Amino acid sequence: MTVDWVDEYLTGNAQIDSDHRAIVALCNSLWDDDLDSHDVYQTTKFIVRIVTNHFDDEEILMKSSDYDKYKEHSLAHQEIQKIFIGIVKQIKATDHRLTQLTLISEFVIEHLINHIKTHDKNLAIYLKGGTS
């Protein structure tokens, strides 16, 4: 199942929102019928790099703005990365494409979207001069 992007996921920060849309679109692209299980694995490894770069960019943004919840947000990034690395290992261990795709979709819904709706929205509010 692909993940539909809805306005509820918008943080109000153009760069963060652009990155989030791109990550979700990349995850959704894995459902392309032309991709075999090896392609899914290789693309998922690429997505891990994109997510890591996005987290690095957010961390720089948080540090430069003296974000009061930097430590908590950074720990959430570390936890998500650990989970994602574990999923990549599970994807590598199976040739069953539907299992691979389900793992990615569940990760996006359970971890990335939840992170966006909580941590990233709070960061965006803080960056706009509000209280996170």
Tab-separated table of N, CA and C in Angstrom:
chain	number	residue	atom	x	y	z
A	1	MET	N	0.832	-1.176	0.000
A	1	MET	CA	0.000	0.000	0.000
A	1	MET	C	0.876	1.238	0.000
A	2	THR	N	0.573	2.123	-0.876
A	2	THR	CA	1.310	3.376	-0.900
A	2	THR	C	0.755	4.301	0.175
A	3	VAL	N	1.508	5.329	0.465
A	3	VAL	CA	1.112	6.296	1.487
A	3	VAL	C	0.672	7.568	0.784
A	4	ASP	N	-0.565	7.953	1.000
A	4	ASP	CA	-1.064	9.191	0.416
A	4	ASP	C	-0.553	10.374	1.223
A	5	TRP	N	-0.018	11.359	0.512
A	5	TRP	CA	0.420	12.591	1.166
A	5	TRP	C	-0.812	13.452	1.392
A	6	VAL	N	-1.003	13.895	2.621
A	6	VAL	CA	-2.133	14.773	2.938
A	6	VAL	C	-1.607	16.021	3.629
A	7	ASP	N	-2.363	17.094	3.550
A	7	ASP	CA	-1.929	18.371	4.120
A	7	ASP	C	-1.671	18.293	5.625
A	8	GLU	N	-2.251	17.330	6.281
A	8	GLU	CA	-2.030	17.142	7.718
A	8	GLU	C	-0.543	16.929	8.023
A	9	TYR	N	0.214	16.447	7.042
A	9	TYR	CA	1.641	16.171	7.234
A	9	TYR	C	2.518	17.408	7.031
A	10	LEU	N	1.940	18.497	6.543
A	10	LEU	CA	2.716	19.712	6.325
A	10	LEU	C	3.121	20.332	7.653
A	11	THR	N	4.363	20.773	7.713
A	11	THR	CA	4.863	21.417	8.935
A	11	THR	C	4.802	22.932	8.835
A	12	GLY	N	4.766	23.436	7.619
A	12	GLY	CA	4.817	24.882	7.421
A	12	GLY	C	6.216	25.382	7.092
A	13	ASN	N	7.198	24.496	7.132
A	13	ASN	CA	8.564	24.846	6.744
A	13	ASN	C	8.788	24.261	5.350
A	14	ALA	N	9.024	25.132	4.384
A	14	ALA	CA	9.095	24.705	2.981
A	14	ALA	C	10.143	23.624	2.728
A	15	GLN	N	11.344	23.781	3.278
A	15	GLN	CA	12.400	22.801	3.026
A	15	GLN	C	12.083	21.456	3.673
A	16	ILE	N	11.636	21.500	4.914
A	16	ILE	CA	11.288	20.251	5.604
A	16	ILE	C	10.158	19.551	4.867
A	17	ASP	N	9.129	20.303	4.476
A	17	ASP	CA	7.991	19.703	3.771
A	17	ASP	C	8.408	19.123	2.420
A	18	SER	N	9.281	19.820	1.721
A	18	SER	CA	9.769	19.329	0.434
A	18	SER	C	10.516	18.005	0.606
A	19	ASP	N	11.372	17.944	1.609
A	19	ASP	CA	12.105	16.697	1.885
A	19	ASP	C	11.141	15.566	2.227
A	20	HIS	N	10.163	15.856	3.075
A	20	HIS	CA	9.212	14.823	3.482
A	20	HIS	C	8.440	14.277	2.284
A	21	ARG	N	7.965	15.181	1.439
A	21	ARG	CA	7.229	14.737	0.240
A	21	ARG	C	8.110	13.846	-0.632
A	22	ALA	N	9.367	14.240	-0.803
A	22	ALA	CA	10.288	13.458	-1.636
A	22	ALA	C	10.525	12.068	-1.046
A	23	ILE	N	10.695	11.990	0.262
A	23	ILE	CA	10.921	10.695	0.917
A	23	ILE	C	9.701	9.791	0.749
A	24	VAL	N	8.522	10.337	0.985
A	24	VAL	CA	7.294	9.541	0.826
A	24	VAL	C	7.137	9.116	-0.628
A	25	ALA	N	7.413	10.017	-1.572
A	25	ALA	CA	7.307	9.670	-2.995
A	25	ALA	C	8.289	8.556	-3.368
A	26	LEU	N	9.506	8.621	-2.846
A	26	LEU	CA	10.484	7.556	-3.108
A	26	LEU	C	10.001	6.218	-2.559
A	27	CYS	N	9.471	6.243	-1.353
A	27	CYS	CA	8.942	5.003	-0.767
A	27	CYS	C	7.787	4.462	-1.605
A	28	ASN	N	6.919	5.357	-2.056
A	28	ASN	CA	5.795	4.930	-2.892
A	28	ASN	C	6.270	4.379	-4.236
A	29	SER	N	7.383	4.895	-4.749
A	29	SER	CA	7.887	4.442	-6.051
A	29	SER	C	8.316	2.975	-6.011
A	30	LEU	N	8.556	2.456	-4.827
A	30	LEU	CA	8.943	1.049	-4.700
A	30	LEU	C	7.833	0.102	-5.159
A	31	TRP	N	6.610	0.600	-5.190
A	31	TRP	CA	5.471	-0.221	-5.605
A	31	TRP	C	5.383	-0.360	-7.126
A	32	ASP	N	6.286	0.274	-7.855
A	32	ASP	CA	6.319	0.166	-9.312
A	32	ASP	C	6.492	-1.302	-9.688
A	33	ASP	N	5.611	-1.790	-10.545
A	33	ASP	CA	5.628	-3.208	-10.920
A	33	ASP	C	6.911	-3.636	-11.623
A	34	ASP	N	7.670	-2.682	-12.152
A	34	ASP	CA	8.910	-3.020	-12.862
A	34	ASP	C	10.064	-3.352	-11.918
A	35	LEU	N	9.898	-3.077	-10.647
A	35	LEU	CA	10.981	-3.319	-9.690
A	35	LEU	C	10.896	-4.738	-9.140
A	36	ASP	N	12.017	-5.436	-9.163
A	36	ASP	CA	12.051	-6.748	-8.529
A	36	ASP	C	12.570	-6.592	-7.094
A	37	SER	N	12.686	-7.685	-6.367
A	37	SER	CA	13.072	-7.607	-4.953
A	37	SER	C	14.469	-7.011	-4.776
A	38	HIS	N	15.378	-7.280	-5.699
A	38	HIS	CA	16.724	-6.692	-5.620
A	38	HIS	C	16.647	-5.174	-5.792
A	39	ASP	N	15.831	-4.713	-6.747
A	39	ASP	CA	15.653	-3.277	-6.962
A	39	ASP	C	15.055	-2.613	-5.722
A	40	VAL	N	14.104	-3.289	-5.095
A	40	VAL	CA	13.487	-2.748	-3.881
A	40	VAL	C	14.550	-2.579	-2.802
A	41	TYR	N	15.395	-3.579	-2.644
A	41	TYR	CA	16.463	-3.514	-1.643
A	41	TYR	C	17.423	-2.358	-1.943
A	42	GLN	N	17.869	-2.250	-3.182
A	42	GLN	CA	18.825	-1.199	-3.554
A	42	GLN	C	18.208	0.190	-3.374
A	43	THR	N	16.960	0.340	-3.766
A	43	THR	CA	16.291	1.635	-3.624
A	43	THR	C	16.073	1.971	-2.156
A	44	THR	N	15.777	0.983	-1.363
A	44	THR	CA	15.589	1.212	0.073
A	44	THR	C	16.894	1.688	0.704
A	45	LYS	N	18.028	1.121	0.301
A	45	LYS	CA	19.316	1.604	0.807
A	45	LYS	C	19.528	3.067	0.419
A	46	PHE	N	19.124	3.435	-0.782
A	46	PHE	CA	19.219	4.824	-1.226
A	46	PHE	C	18.319	5.719	-0.362
A	47	ILE	N	17.122	5.263	-0.063
A	47	ILE	CA	16.192	6.037	0.764
A	47	ILE	C	16.776	6.256	2.156
A	48	VAL	N	17.471	5.269	2.692
A	48	VAL	CA	18.122	5.434	3.996
A	48	VAL	C	19.098	6.605	3.937
A	49	ARG	N	19.862	6.710	2.864
A	49	ARG	CA	20.804	7.829	2.720
A	49	ARG	C	20.064	9.165	2.635
A	50	ILE	N	18.946	9.190	1.923
A	50	ILE	CA	18.154	10.418	1.799
A	50	ILE	C	17.600	10.818	3.169
A	51	VAL	N	17.072	9.857	3.907
A	51	VAL	CA	16.528	10.134	5.247
A	51	VAL	C	17.641	10.619	6.167
A	52	THR	N	18.799	9.994	6.104
A	52	THR	CA	19.934	10.401	6.937
A	52	THR	C	20.347	11.834	6.614
A	53	ASN	N	20.417	12.167	5.328
A	53	ASN	CA	20.753	13.537	4.934
A	53	ASN	C	19.704	14.530	5.435
A	54	HIS	N	18.454	14.148	5.337
A	54	HIS	CA	17.375	15.009	5.828
A	54	HIS	C	17.515	15.237	7.334
A	55	PHE	N	17.768	14.174	8.067
A	55	PHE	CA	17.953	14.306	9.513
A	55	PHE	C	19.158	15.194	9.826
A	56	ASP	N	20.238	15.022	9.078
A	56	ASP	CA	21.418	15.870	9.281
A	56	ASP	C	21.076	17.338	9.052
A	57	ASP	N	20.313	17.611	8.000
A	57	ASP	CA	19.895	18.993	7.720
A	57	ASP	C	19.038	19.547	8.856
A	58	GLU	N	18.117	18.734	9.356
A	58	GLU	CA	17.280	19.180	10.477
A	58	GLU	C	18.124	19.451	11.716
A	59	GLU	N	19.107	18.610	11.949
A	59	GLU	CA	19.959	18.779	13.136
A	59	GLU	C	20.740	20.101	13.044
A	60	ILE	N	21.234	20.409	11.866
A	60	ILE	CA	21.926	21.691	11.670
A	60	ILE	C	20.969	22.842	11.922
A	61	LEU	N	19.771	22.727	11.416
A	61	LEU	CA	18.754	23.755	11.609
A	61	LEU	C	18.421	23.926	13.094
A	62	MET	N	18.279	22.815	13.786
A	62	MET	CA	17.959	22.878	15.221
A	62	MET	C	19.089	23.523	16.015
A	63	LYS	N	20.313	23.134	15.717
A	63	LYS	CA	21.465	23.704	16.428
A	63	LYS	C	21.595	25.196	16.159
A	64	SER	N	21.461	25.586	14.905
A	64	SER	CA	21.656	26.995	14.547
A	64	SER	C	20.557	27.895	15.106
A	65	SER	N	19.423	27.314	15.432
A	65	SER	CA	18.322	28.119	15.974
A	65	SER	C	18.176	27.941	17.491
A	66	ASP	N	19.120	27.224	18.111
A	66	ASP	CA	19.057	26.961	19.555
A	66	ASP	C	17.728	26.332	19.967
A	67	TYR	N	17.299	25.366	19.195
A	67	TYR	CA	16.025	24.694	19.451
A	67	TYR	C	16.029	24.056	20.833
A	68	ASP	N	15.032	24.372	21.620
A	68	ASP	CA	14.991	23.914	23.012
A	68	ASP	C	14.713	22.416	23.151
A	69	LYS	N	14.228	21.774	22.098
A	69	LYS	CA	13.961	20.331	22.157
A	69	LYS	C	14.900	19.558	21.233
A	70	TYR	N	16.077	20.136	21.024
A	70	TYR	CA	17.048	19.514	20.120
A	70	TYR	C	17.393	18.085	20.546
A	71	LYS	N	17.719	17.896	21.800
A	71	LYS	CA	18.168	16.584	22.269
A	71	LYS	C	17.091	15.519	22.046
A	72	GLU	N	15.871	15.843	22.420
A	72	GLU	CA	14.746	14.907	22.249
A	72	GLU	C	14.525	14.582	20.770
A	73	HIS	N	14.575	15.610	19.941
A	73	HIS	CA	14.350	15.430	18.503
A	73	HIS	C	15.488	14.609	17.890
A	74	SER	N	16.712	14.894	18.300
A	74	SER	CA	17.862	14.158	17.804
A	74	SER	C	17.797	12.683	18.196
A	75	LEU	N	17.385	12.411	19.414
A	75	LEU	CA	17.223	11.017	19.859
A	75	LEU	C	16.156	10.293	19.029
A	76	ALA	N	15.103	11.014	18.676
A	76	ALA	CA	14.065	10.421	17.824
A	76	ALA	C	14.647	10.066	16.453
A	77	HIS	N	15.493	10.931	15.917
A	77	HIS	CA	16.160	10.634	14.642
A	77	HIS	C	16.995	9.359	14.753
A	78	GLN	N	17.759	9.249	15.821
A	78	GLN	CA	18.611	8.076	16.012
A	78	GLN	C	17.778	6.801	16.098
A	79	GLU	N	16.670	6.868	16.805
A	79	GLU	CA	15.798	5.696	16.945
A	79	GLU	C	15.200	5.296	15.596
A	80	ILE	N	14.750	6.275	14.837
A	80	ILE	CA	14.175	5.983	13.520
A	80	ILE	C	15.232	5.366	12.608
A	81	GLN	N	16.440	5.886	12.651
A	81	GLN	CA	17.507	5.329	11.819
A	81	GLN	C	17.801	3.875	12.196
A	82	LYS	N	17.827	3.569	13.474
A	82	LYS	CA	18.052	2.181	13.912
A	82	LYS	C	16.953	1.265	13.379
A	83	ILE	N	15.716	1.720	13.500
A	83	ILE	CA	14.592	0.916	13.027
A	83	ILE	C	14.690	0.716	11.519
A	84	PHE	N	15.004	1.785	10.802
A	84	PHE	CA	15.085	1.702	9.345
A	84	PHE	C	16.209	0.760	8.910
A	85	ILE	N	17.342	0.819	9.566
A	85	ILE	CA	18.455	-0.095	9.252
A	85	ILE	C	18.011	-1.546	9.477
A	86	GLY	N	17.274	-1.787	10.552
A	86	GLY	CA	16.746	-3.127	10.805
A	86	GLY	C	15.804	-3.582	9.706
A	87	ILE	N	14.988	-2.685	9.205
A	87	ILE	CA	14.070	-3.021	8.124
A	87	ILE	C	14.845	-3.324	6.843
A	88	VAL	N	15.888	-2.562	6.579
A	88	VAL	CA	16.714	-2.830	5.399
A	88	VAL	C	17.300	-4.239	5.487
A	89	LYS	N	17.738	-4.636	6.659
A	89	LYS	CA	18.268	-6.001	6.839
A	89	LYS	C	17.184	-7.045	6.575
A	90	GLN	N	15.961	-6.772	7.048
A	90	GLN	CA	14.852	-7.698	6.798
A	90	GLN	C	14.540	-7.768	5.304
A	91	ILE	N	14.595	-6.631	4.632
A	91	ILE	CA	14.325	-6.590	3.197
A	91	ILE	C	15.386	-7.386	2.437
A	92	LYS	N	16.628	-7.252	2.853
A	92	LYS	CA	17.717	-7.997	2.198
A	92	LYS	C	17.540	-9.500	2.392
A	93	ALA	N	16.992	-9.888	3.533
A	93	ALA	CA	16.883	-11.305	3.883
A	93	ALA	C	15.749	-12.028	3.154
A	94	THR	N	14.887	-11.291	2.462
A	94	THR	CA	13.782	-11.947	1.771
A	94	THR	C	13.738	-11.534	0.307
A	95	ASP	N	13.312	-12.458	-0.524
A	95	ASP	CA	13.097	-12.152	-1.939
A	95	ASP	C	11.615	-11.927	-2.215
A	96	HIS	N	10.806	-11.988	-1.160
A	96	HIS	CA	9.363	-11.819	-1.324
A	96	HIS	C	9.041	-10.325	-1.392
A	97	ARG	N	8.771	-9.864	-2.589
A	97	ARG	CA	8.592	-8.434	-2.852
A	97	ARG	C	7.473	-7.815	-2.014
A	98	LEU	N	6.340	-8.495	-1.888
A	98	LEU	CA	5.231	-7.940	-1.124
A	98	LEU	C	5.613	-7.758	0.344
A	99	THR	N	6.369	-8.681	0.895
A	99	THR	CA	6.850	-8.548	2.271
A	99	THR	C	7.740	-7.318	2.386
A	100	GLN	N	8.632	-7.145	1.419
A	100	GLN	CA	9.523	-5.982	1.418
A	100	GLN	C	8.727	-4.679	1.392
A	101	LEU	N	7.760	-4.615	0.499
A	101	LEU	CA	6.972	-3.400	0.335
A	101	LEU	C	6.124	-3.108	1.564
A	102	THR	N	5.599	-4.141	2.161
A	102	THR	CA	4.802	-3.974	3.378
A	102	THR	C	5.670	-3.430	4.505
A	103	LEU	N	6.885	-3.936	4.626
A	103	LEU	CA	7.807	-3.438	5.653
A	103	LEU	C	8.070	-1.945	5.477
A	104	ILE	N	8.302	-1.521	4.247
A	104	ILE	CA	8.569	-0.102	3.979
A	104	ILE	C	7.339	0.741	4.282
A	105	SER	N	6.182	0.309	3.809
A	105	SER	CA	4.956	1.086	4.035
A	105	SER	C	4.649	1.216	5.521
A	106	GLU	N	4.800	0.129	6.253
A	106	GLU	CA	4.557	0.178	7.701
A	106	GLU	C	5.545	1.113	8.387
A	107	PHE	N	6.795	1.092	7.942
A	107	PHE	CA	7.801	1.992	8.509
A	107	PHE	C	7.414	3.450	8.277
A	108	VAL	N	7.024	3.769	7.044
A	108	VAL	CA	6.649	5.150	6.718
A	108	VAL	C	5.478	5.592	7.588
A	109	ILE	N	4.455	4.757	7.686
A	109	ILE	CA	3.257	5.130	8.436
A	109	ILE	C	3.539	5.200	9.935
A	110	GLU	N	4.174	4.178	10.472
A	110	GLU	CA	4.353	4.090	11.926
A	110	GLU	C	5.440	5.005	12.461
A	111	HIS	N	6.458	5.249	11.666
A	111	HIS	CA	7.599	5.983	12.200
A	111	HIS	C	7.791	7.355	11.552
A	112	LEU	N	7.899	7.412	10.247
A	112	LEU	CA	8.159	8.703	9.608
A	112	LEU	C	6.975	9.661	9.748
A	113	ILE	N	5.788	9.199	9.432
A	113	ILE	CA	4.619	10.082	9.502
A	113	ILE	C	4.379	10.520	10.943
A	114	ASN	N	4.513	9.610	11.882
A	114	ASN	CA	4.346	9.979	13.292
A	114	ASN	C	5.383	11.028	13.697
A	115	HIS	N	6.610	10.861	13.253
A	115	HIS	CA	7.681	11.815	13.555
A	115	HIS	C	7.361	13.191	12.953
A	116	ILE	N	6.884	13.181	11.729
A	116	ILE	CA	6.523	14.435	11.062
A	116	ILE	C	5.424	15.155	11.848
A	117	LYS	N	4.395	14.408	12.232
A	117	LYS	CA	3.231	15.018	12.883
A	117	LYS	C	3.523	15.500	14.298
A	118	THR	N	4.607	15.043	14.877
A	118	THR	CA	4.931	15.469	16.244
A	118	THR	C	6.199	16.313	16.250
A	119	HIS	N	7.326	15.677	16.192
A	119	HIS	CA	8.617	16.364	16.322
A	119	HIS	C	8.819	17.458	15.268
A	120	ASP	N	8.562	17.126	14.003
A	120	ASP	CA	8.851	18.106	12.950
A	120	ASP	C	7.871	19.279	12.961
A	121	LYS	N	6.632	19.010	13.284
A	121	LYS	CA	5.680	20.125	13.391
A	121	LYS	C	6.080	21.054	14.532
A	122	ASN	N	6.504	20.480	15.648
A	122	ASN	CA	6.957	21.308	16.769
A	122	ASN	C	8.182	22.138	16.387
A	123	LEU	N	9.095	21.540	15.659
A	123	LEU	CA	10.281	22.275	15.200
A	123	LEU	C	9.867	23.434	14.301
A	124	ALA	N	8.975	23.192	13.367
A	124	ALA	CA	8.533	24.244	12.448
A	124	ALA	C	7.869	25.397	13.198
A	125	ILE	N	7.074	25.067	14.210
A	125	ILE	CA	6.438	26.112	15.026
A	125	ILE	C	7.509	26.944	15.714
A	126	TYR	N	8.498	26.284	16.278
A	126	TYR	CA	9.592	26.981	16.948
A	126	TYR	C	10.344	27.893	15.977
A	127	LEU	N	10.623	27.398	14.791
A	127	LEU	CA	11.354	28.184	13.801
A	127	LEU	C	10.581	29.417	13.340
A	128	LYS	N	9.265	29.332	13.424
A	128	LYS	CA	8.426	30.491	13.057
A	128	LYS	C	8.332	31.491	14.199
A	129	GLY	N	8.944	31.174	15.320
A	129	GLY	CA	8.913	32.088	16.456
A	129	GLY	C	7.879	31.753	17.497
A	130	GLY	N	7.267	30.586	17.351
A	130	GLY	CA	6.259	30.162	18.323
A	130	GLY	C	6.879	29.290	19.402
A	131	THR	N	6.032	28.668	20.172
A	131	THR	CA	6.461	27.756	21.212
A	131	THR	C	6.209	26.341	20.751
A	132	SER	N	7.228	25.502	20.837
A	132	SER	CA	7.090	24.138	20.340
A	132	SER	C	6.398	23.220	21.308
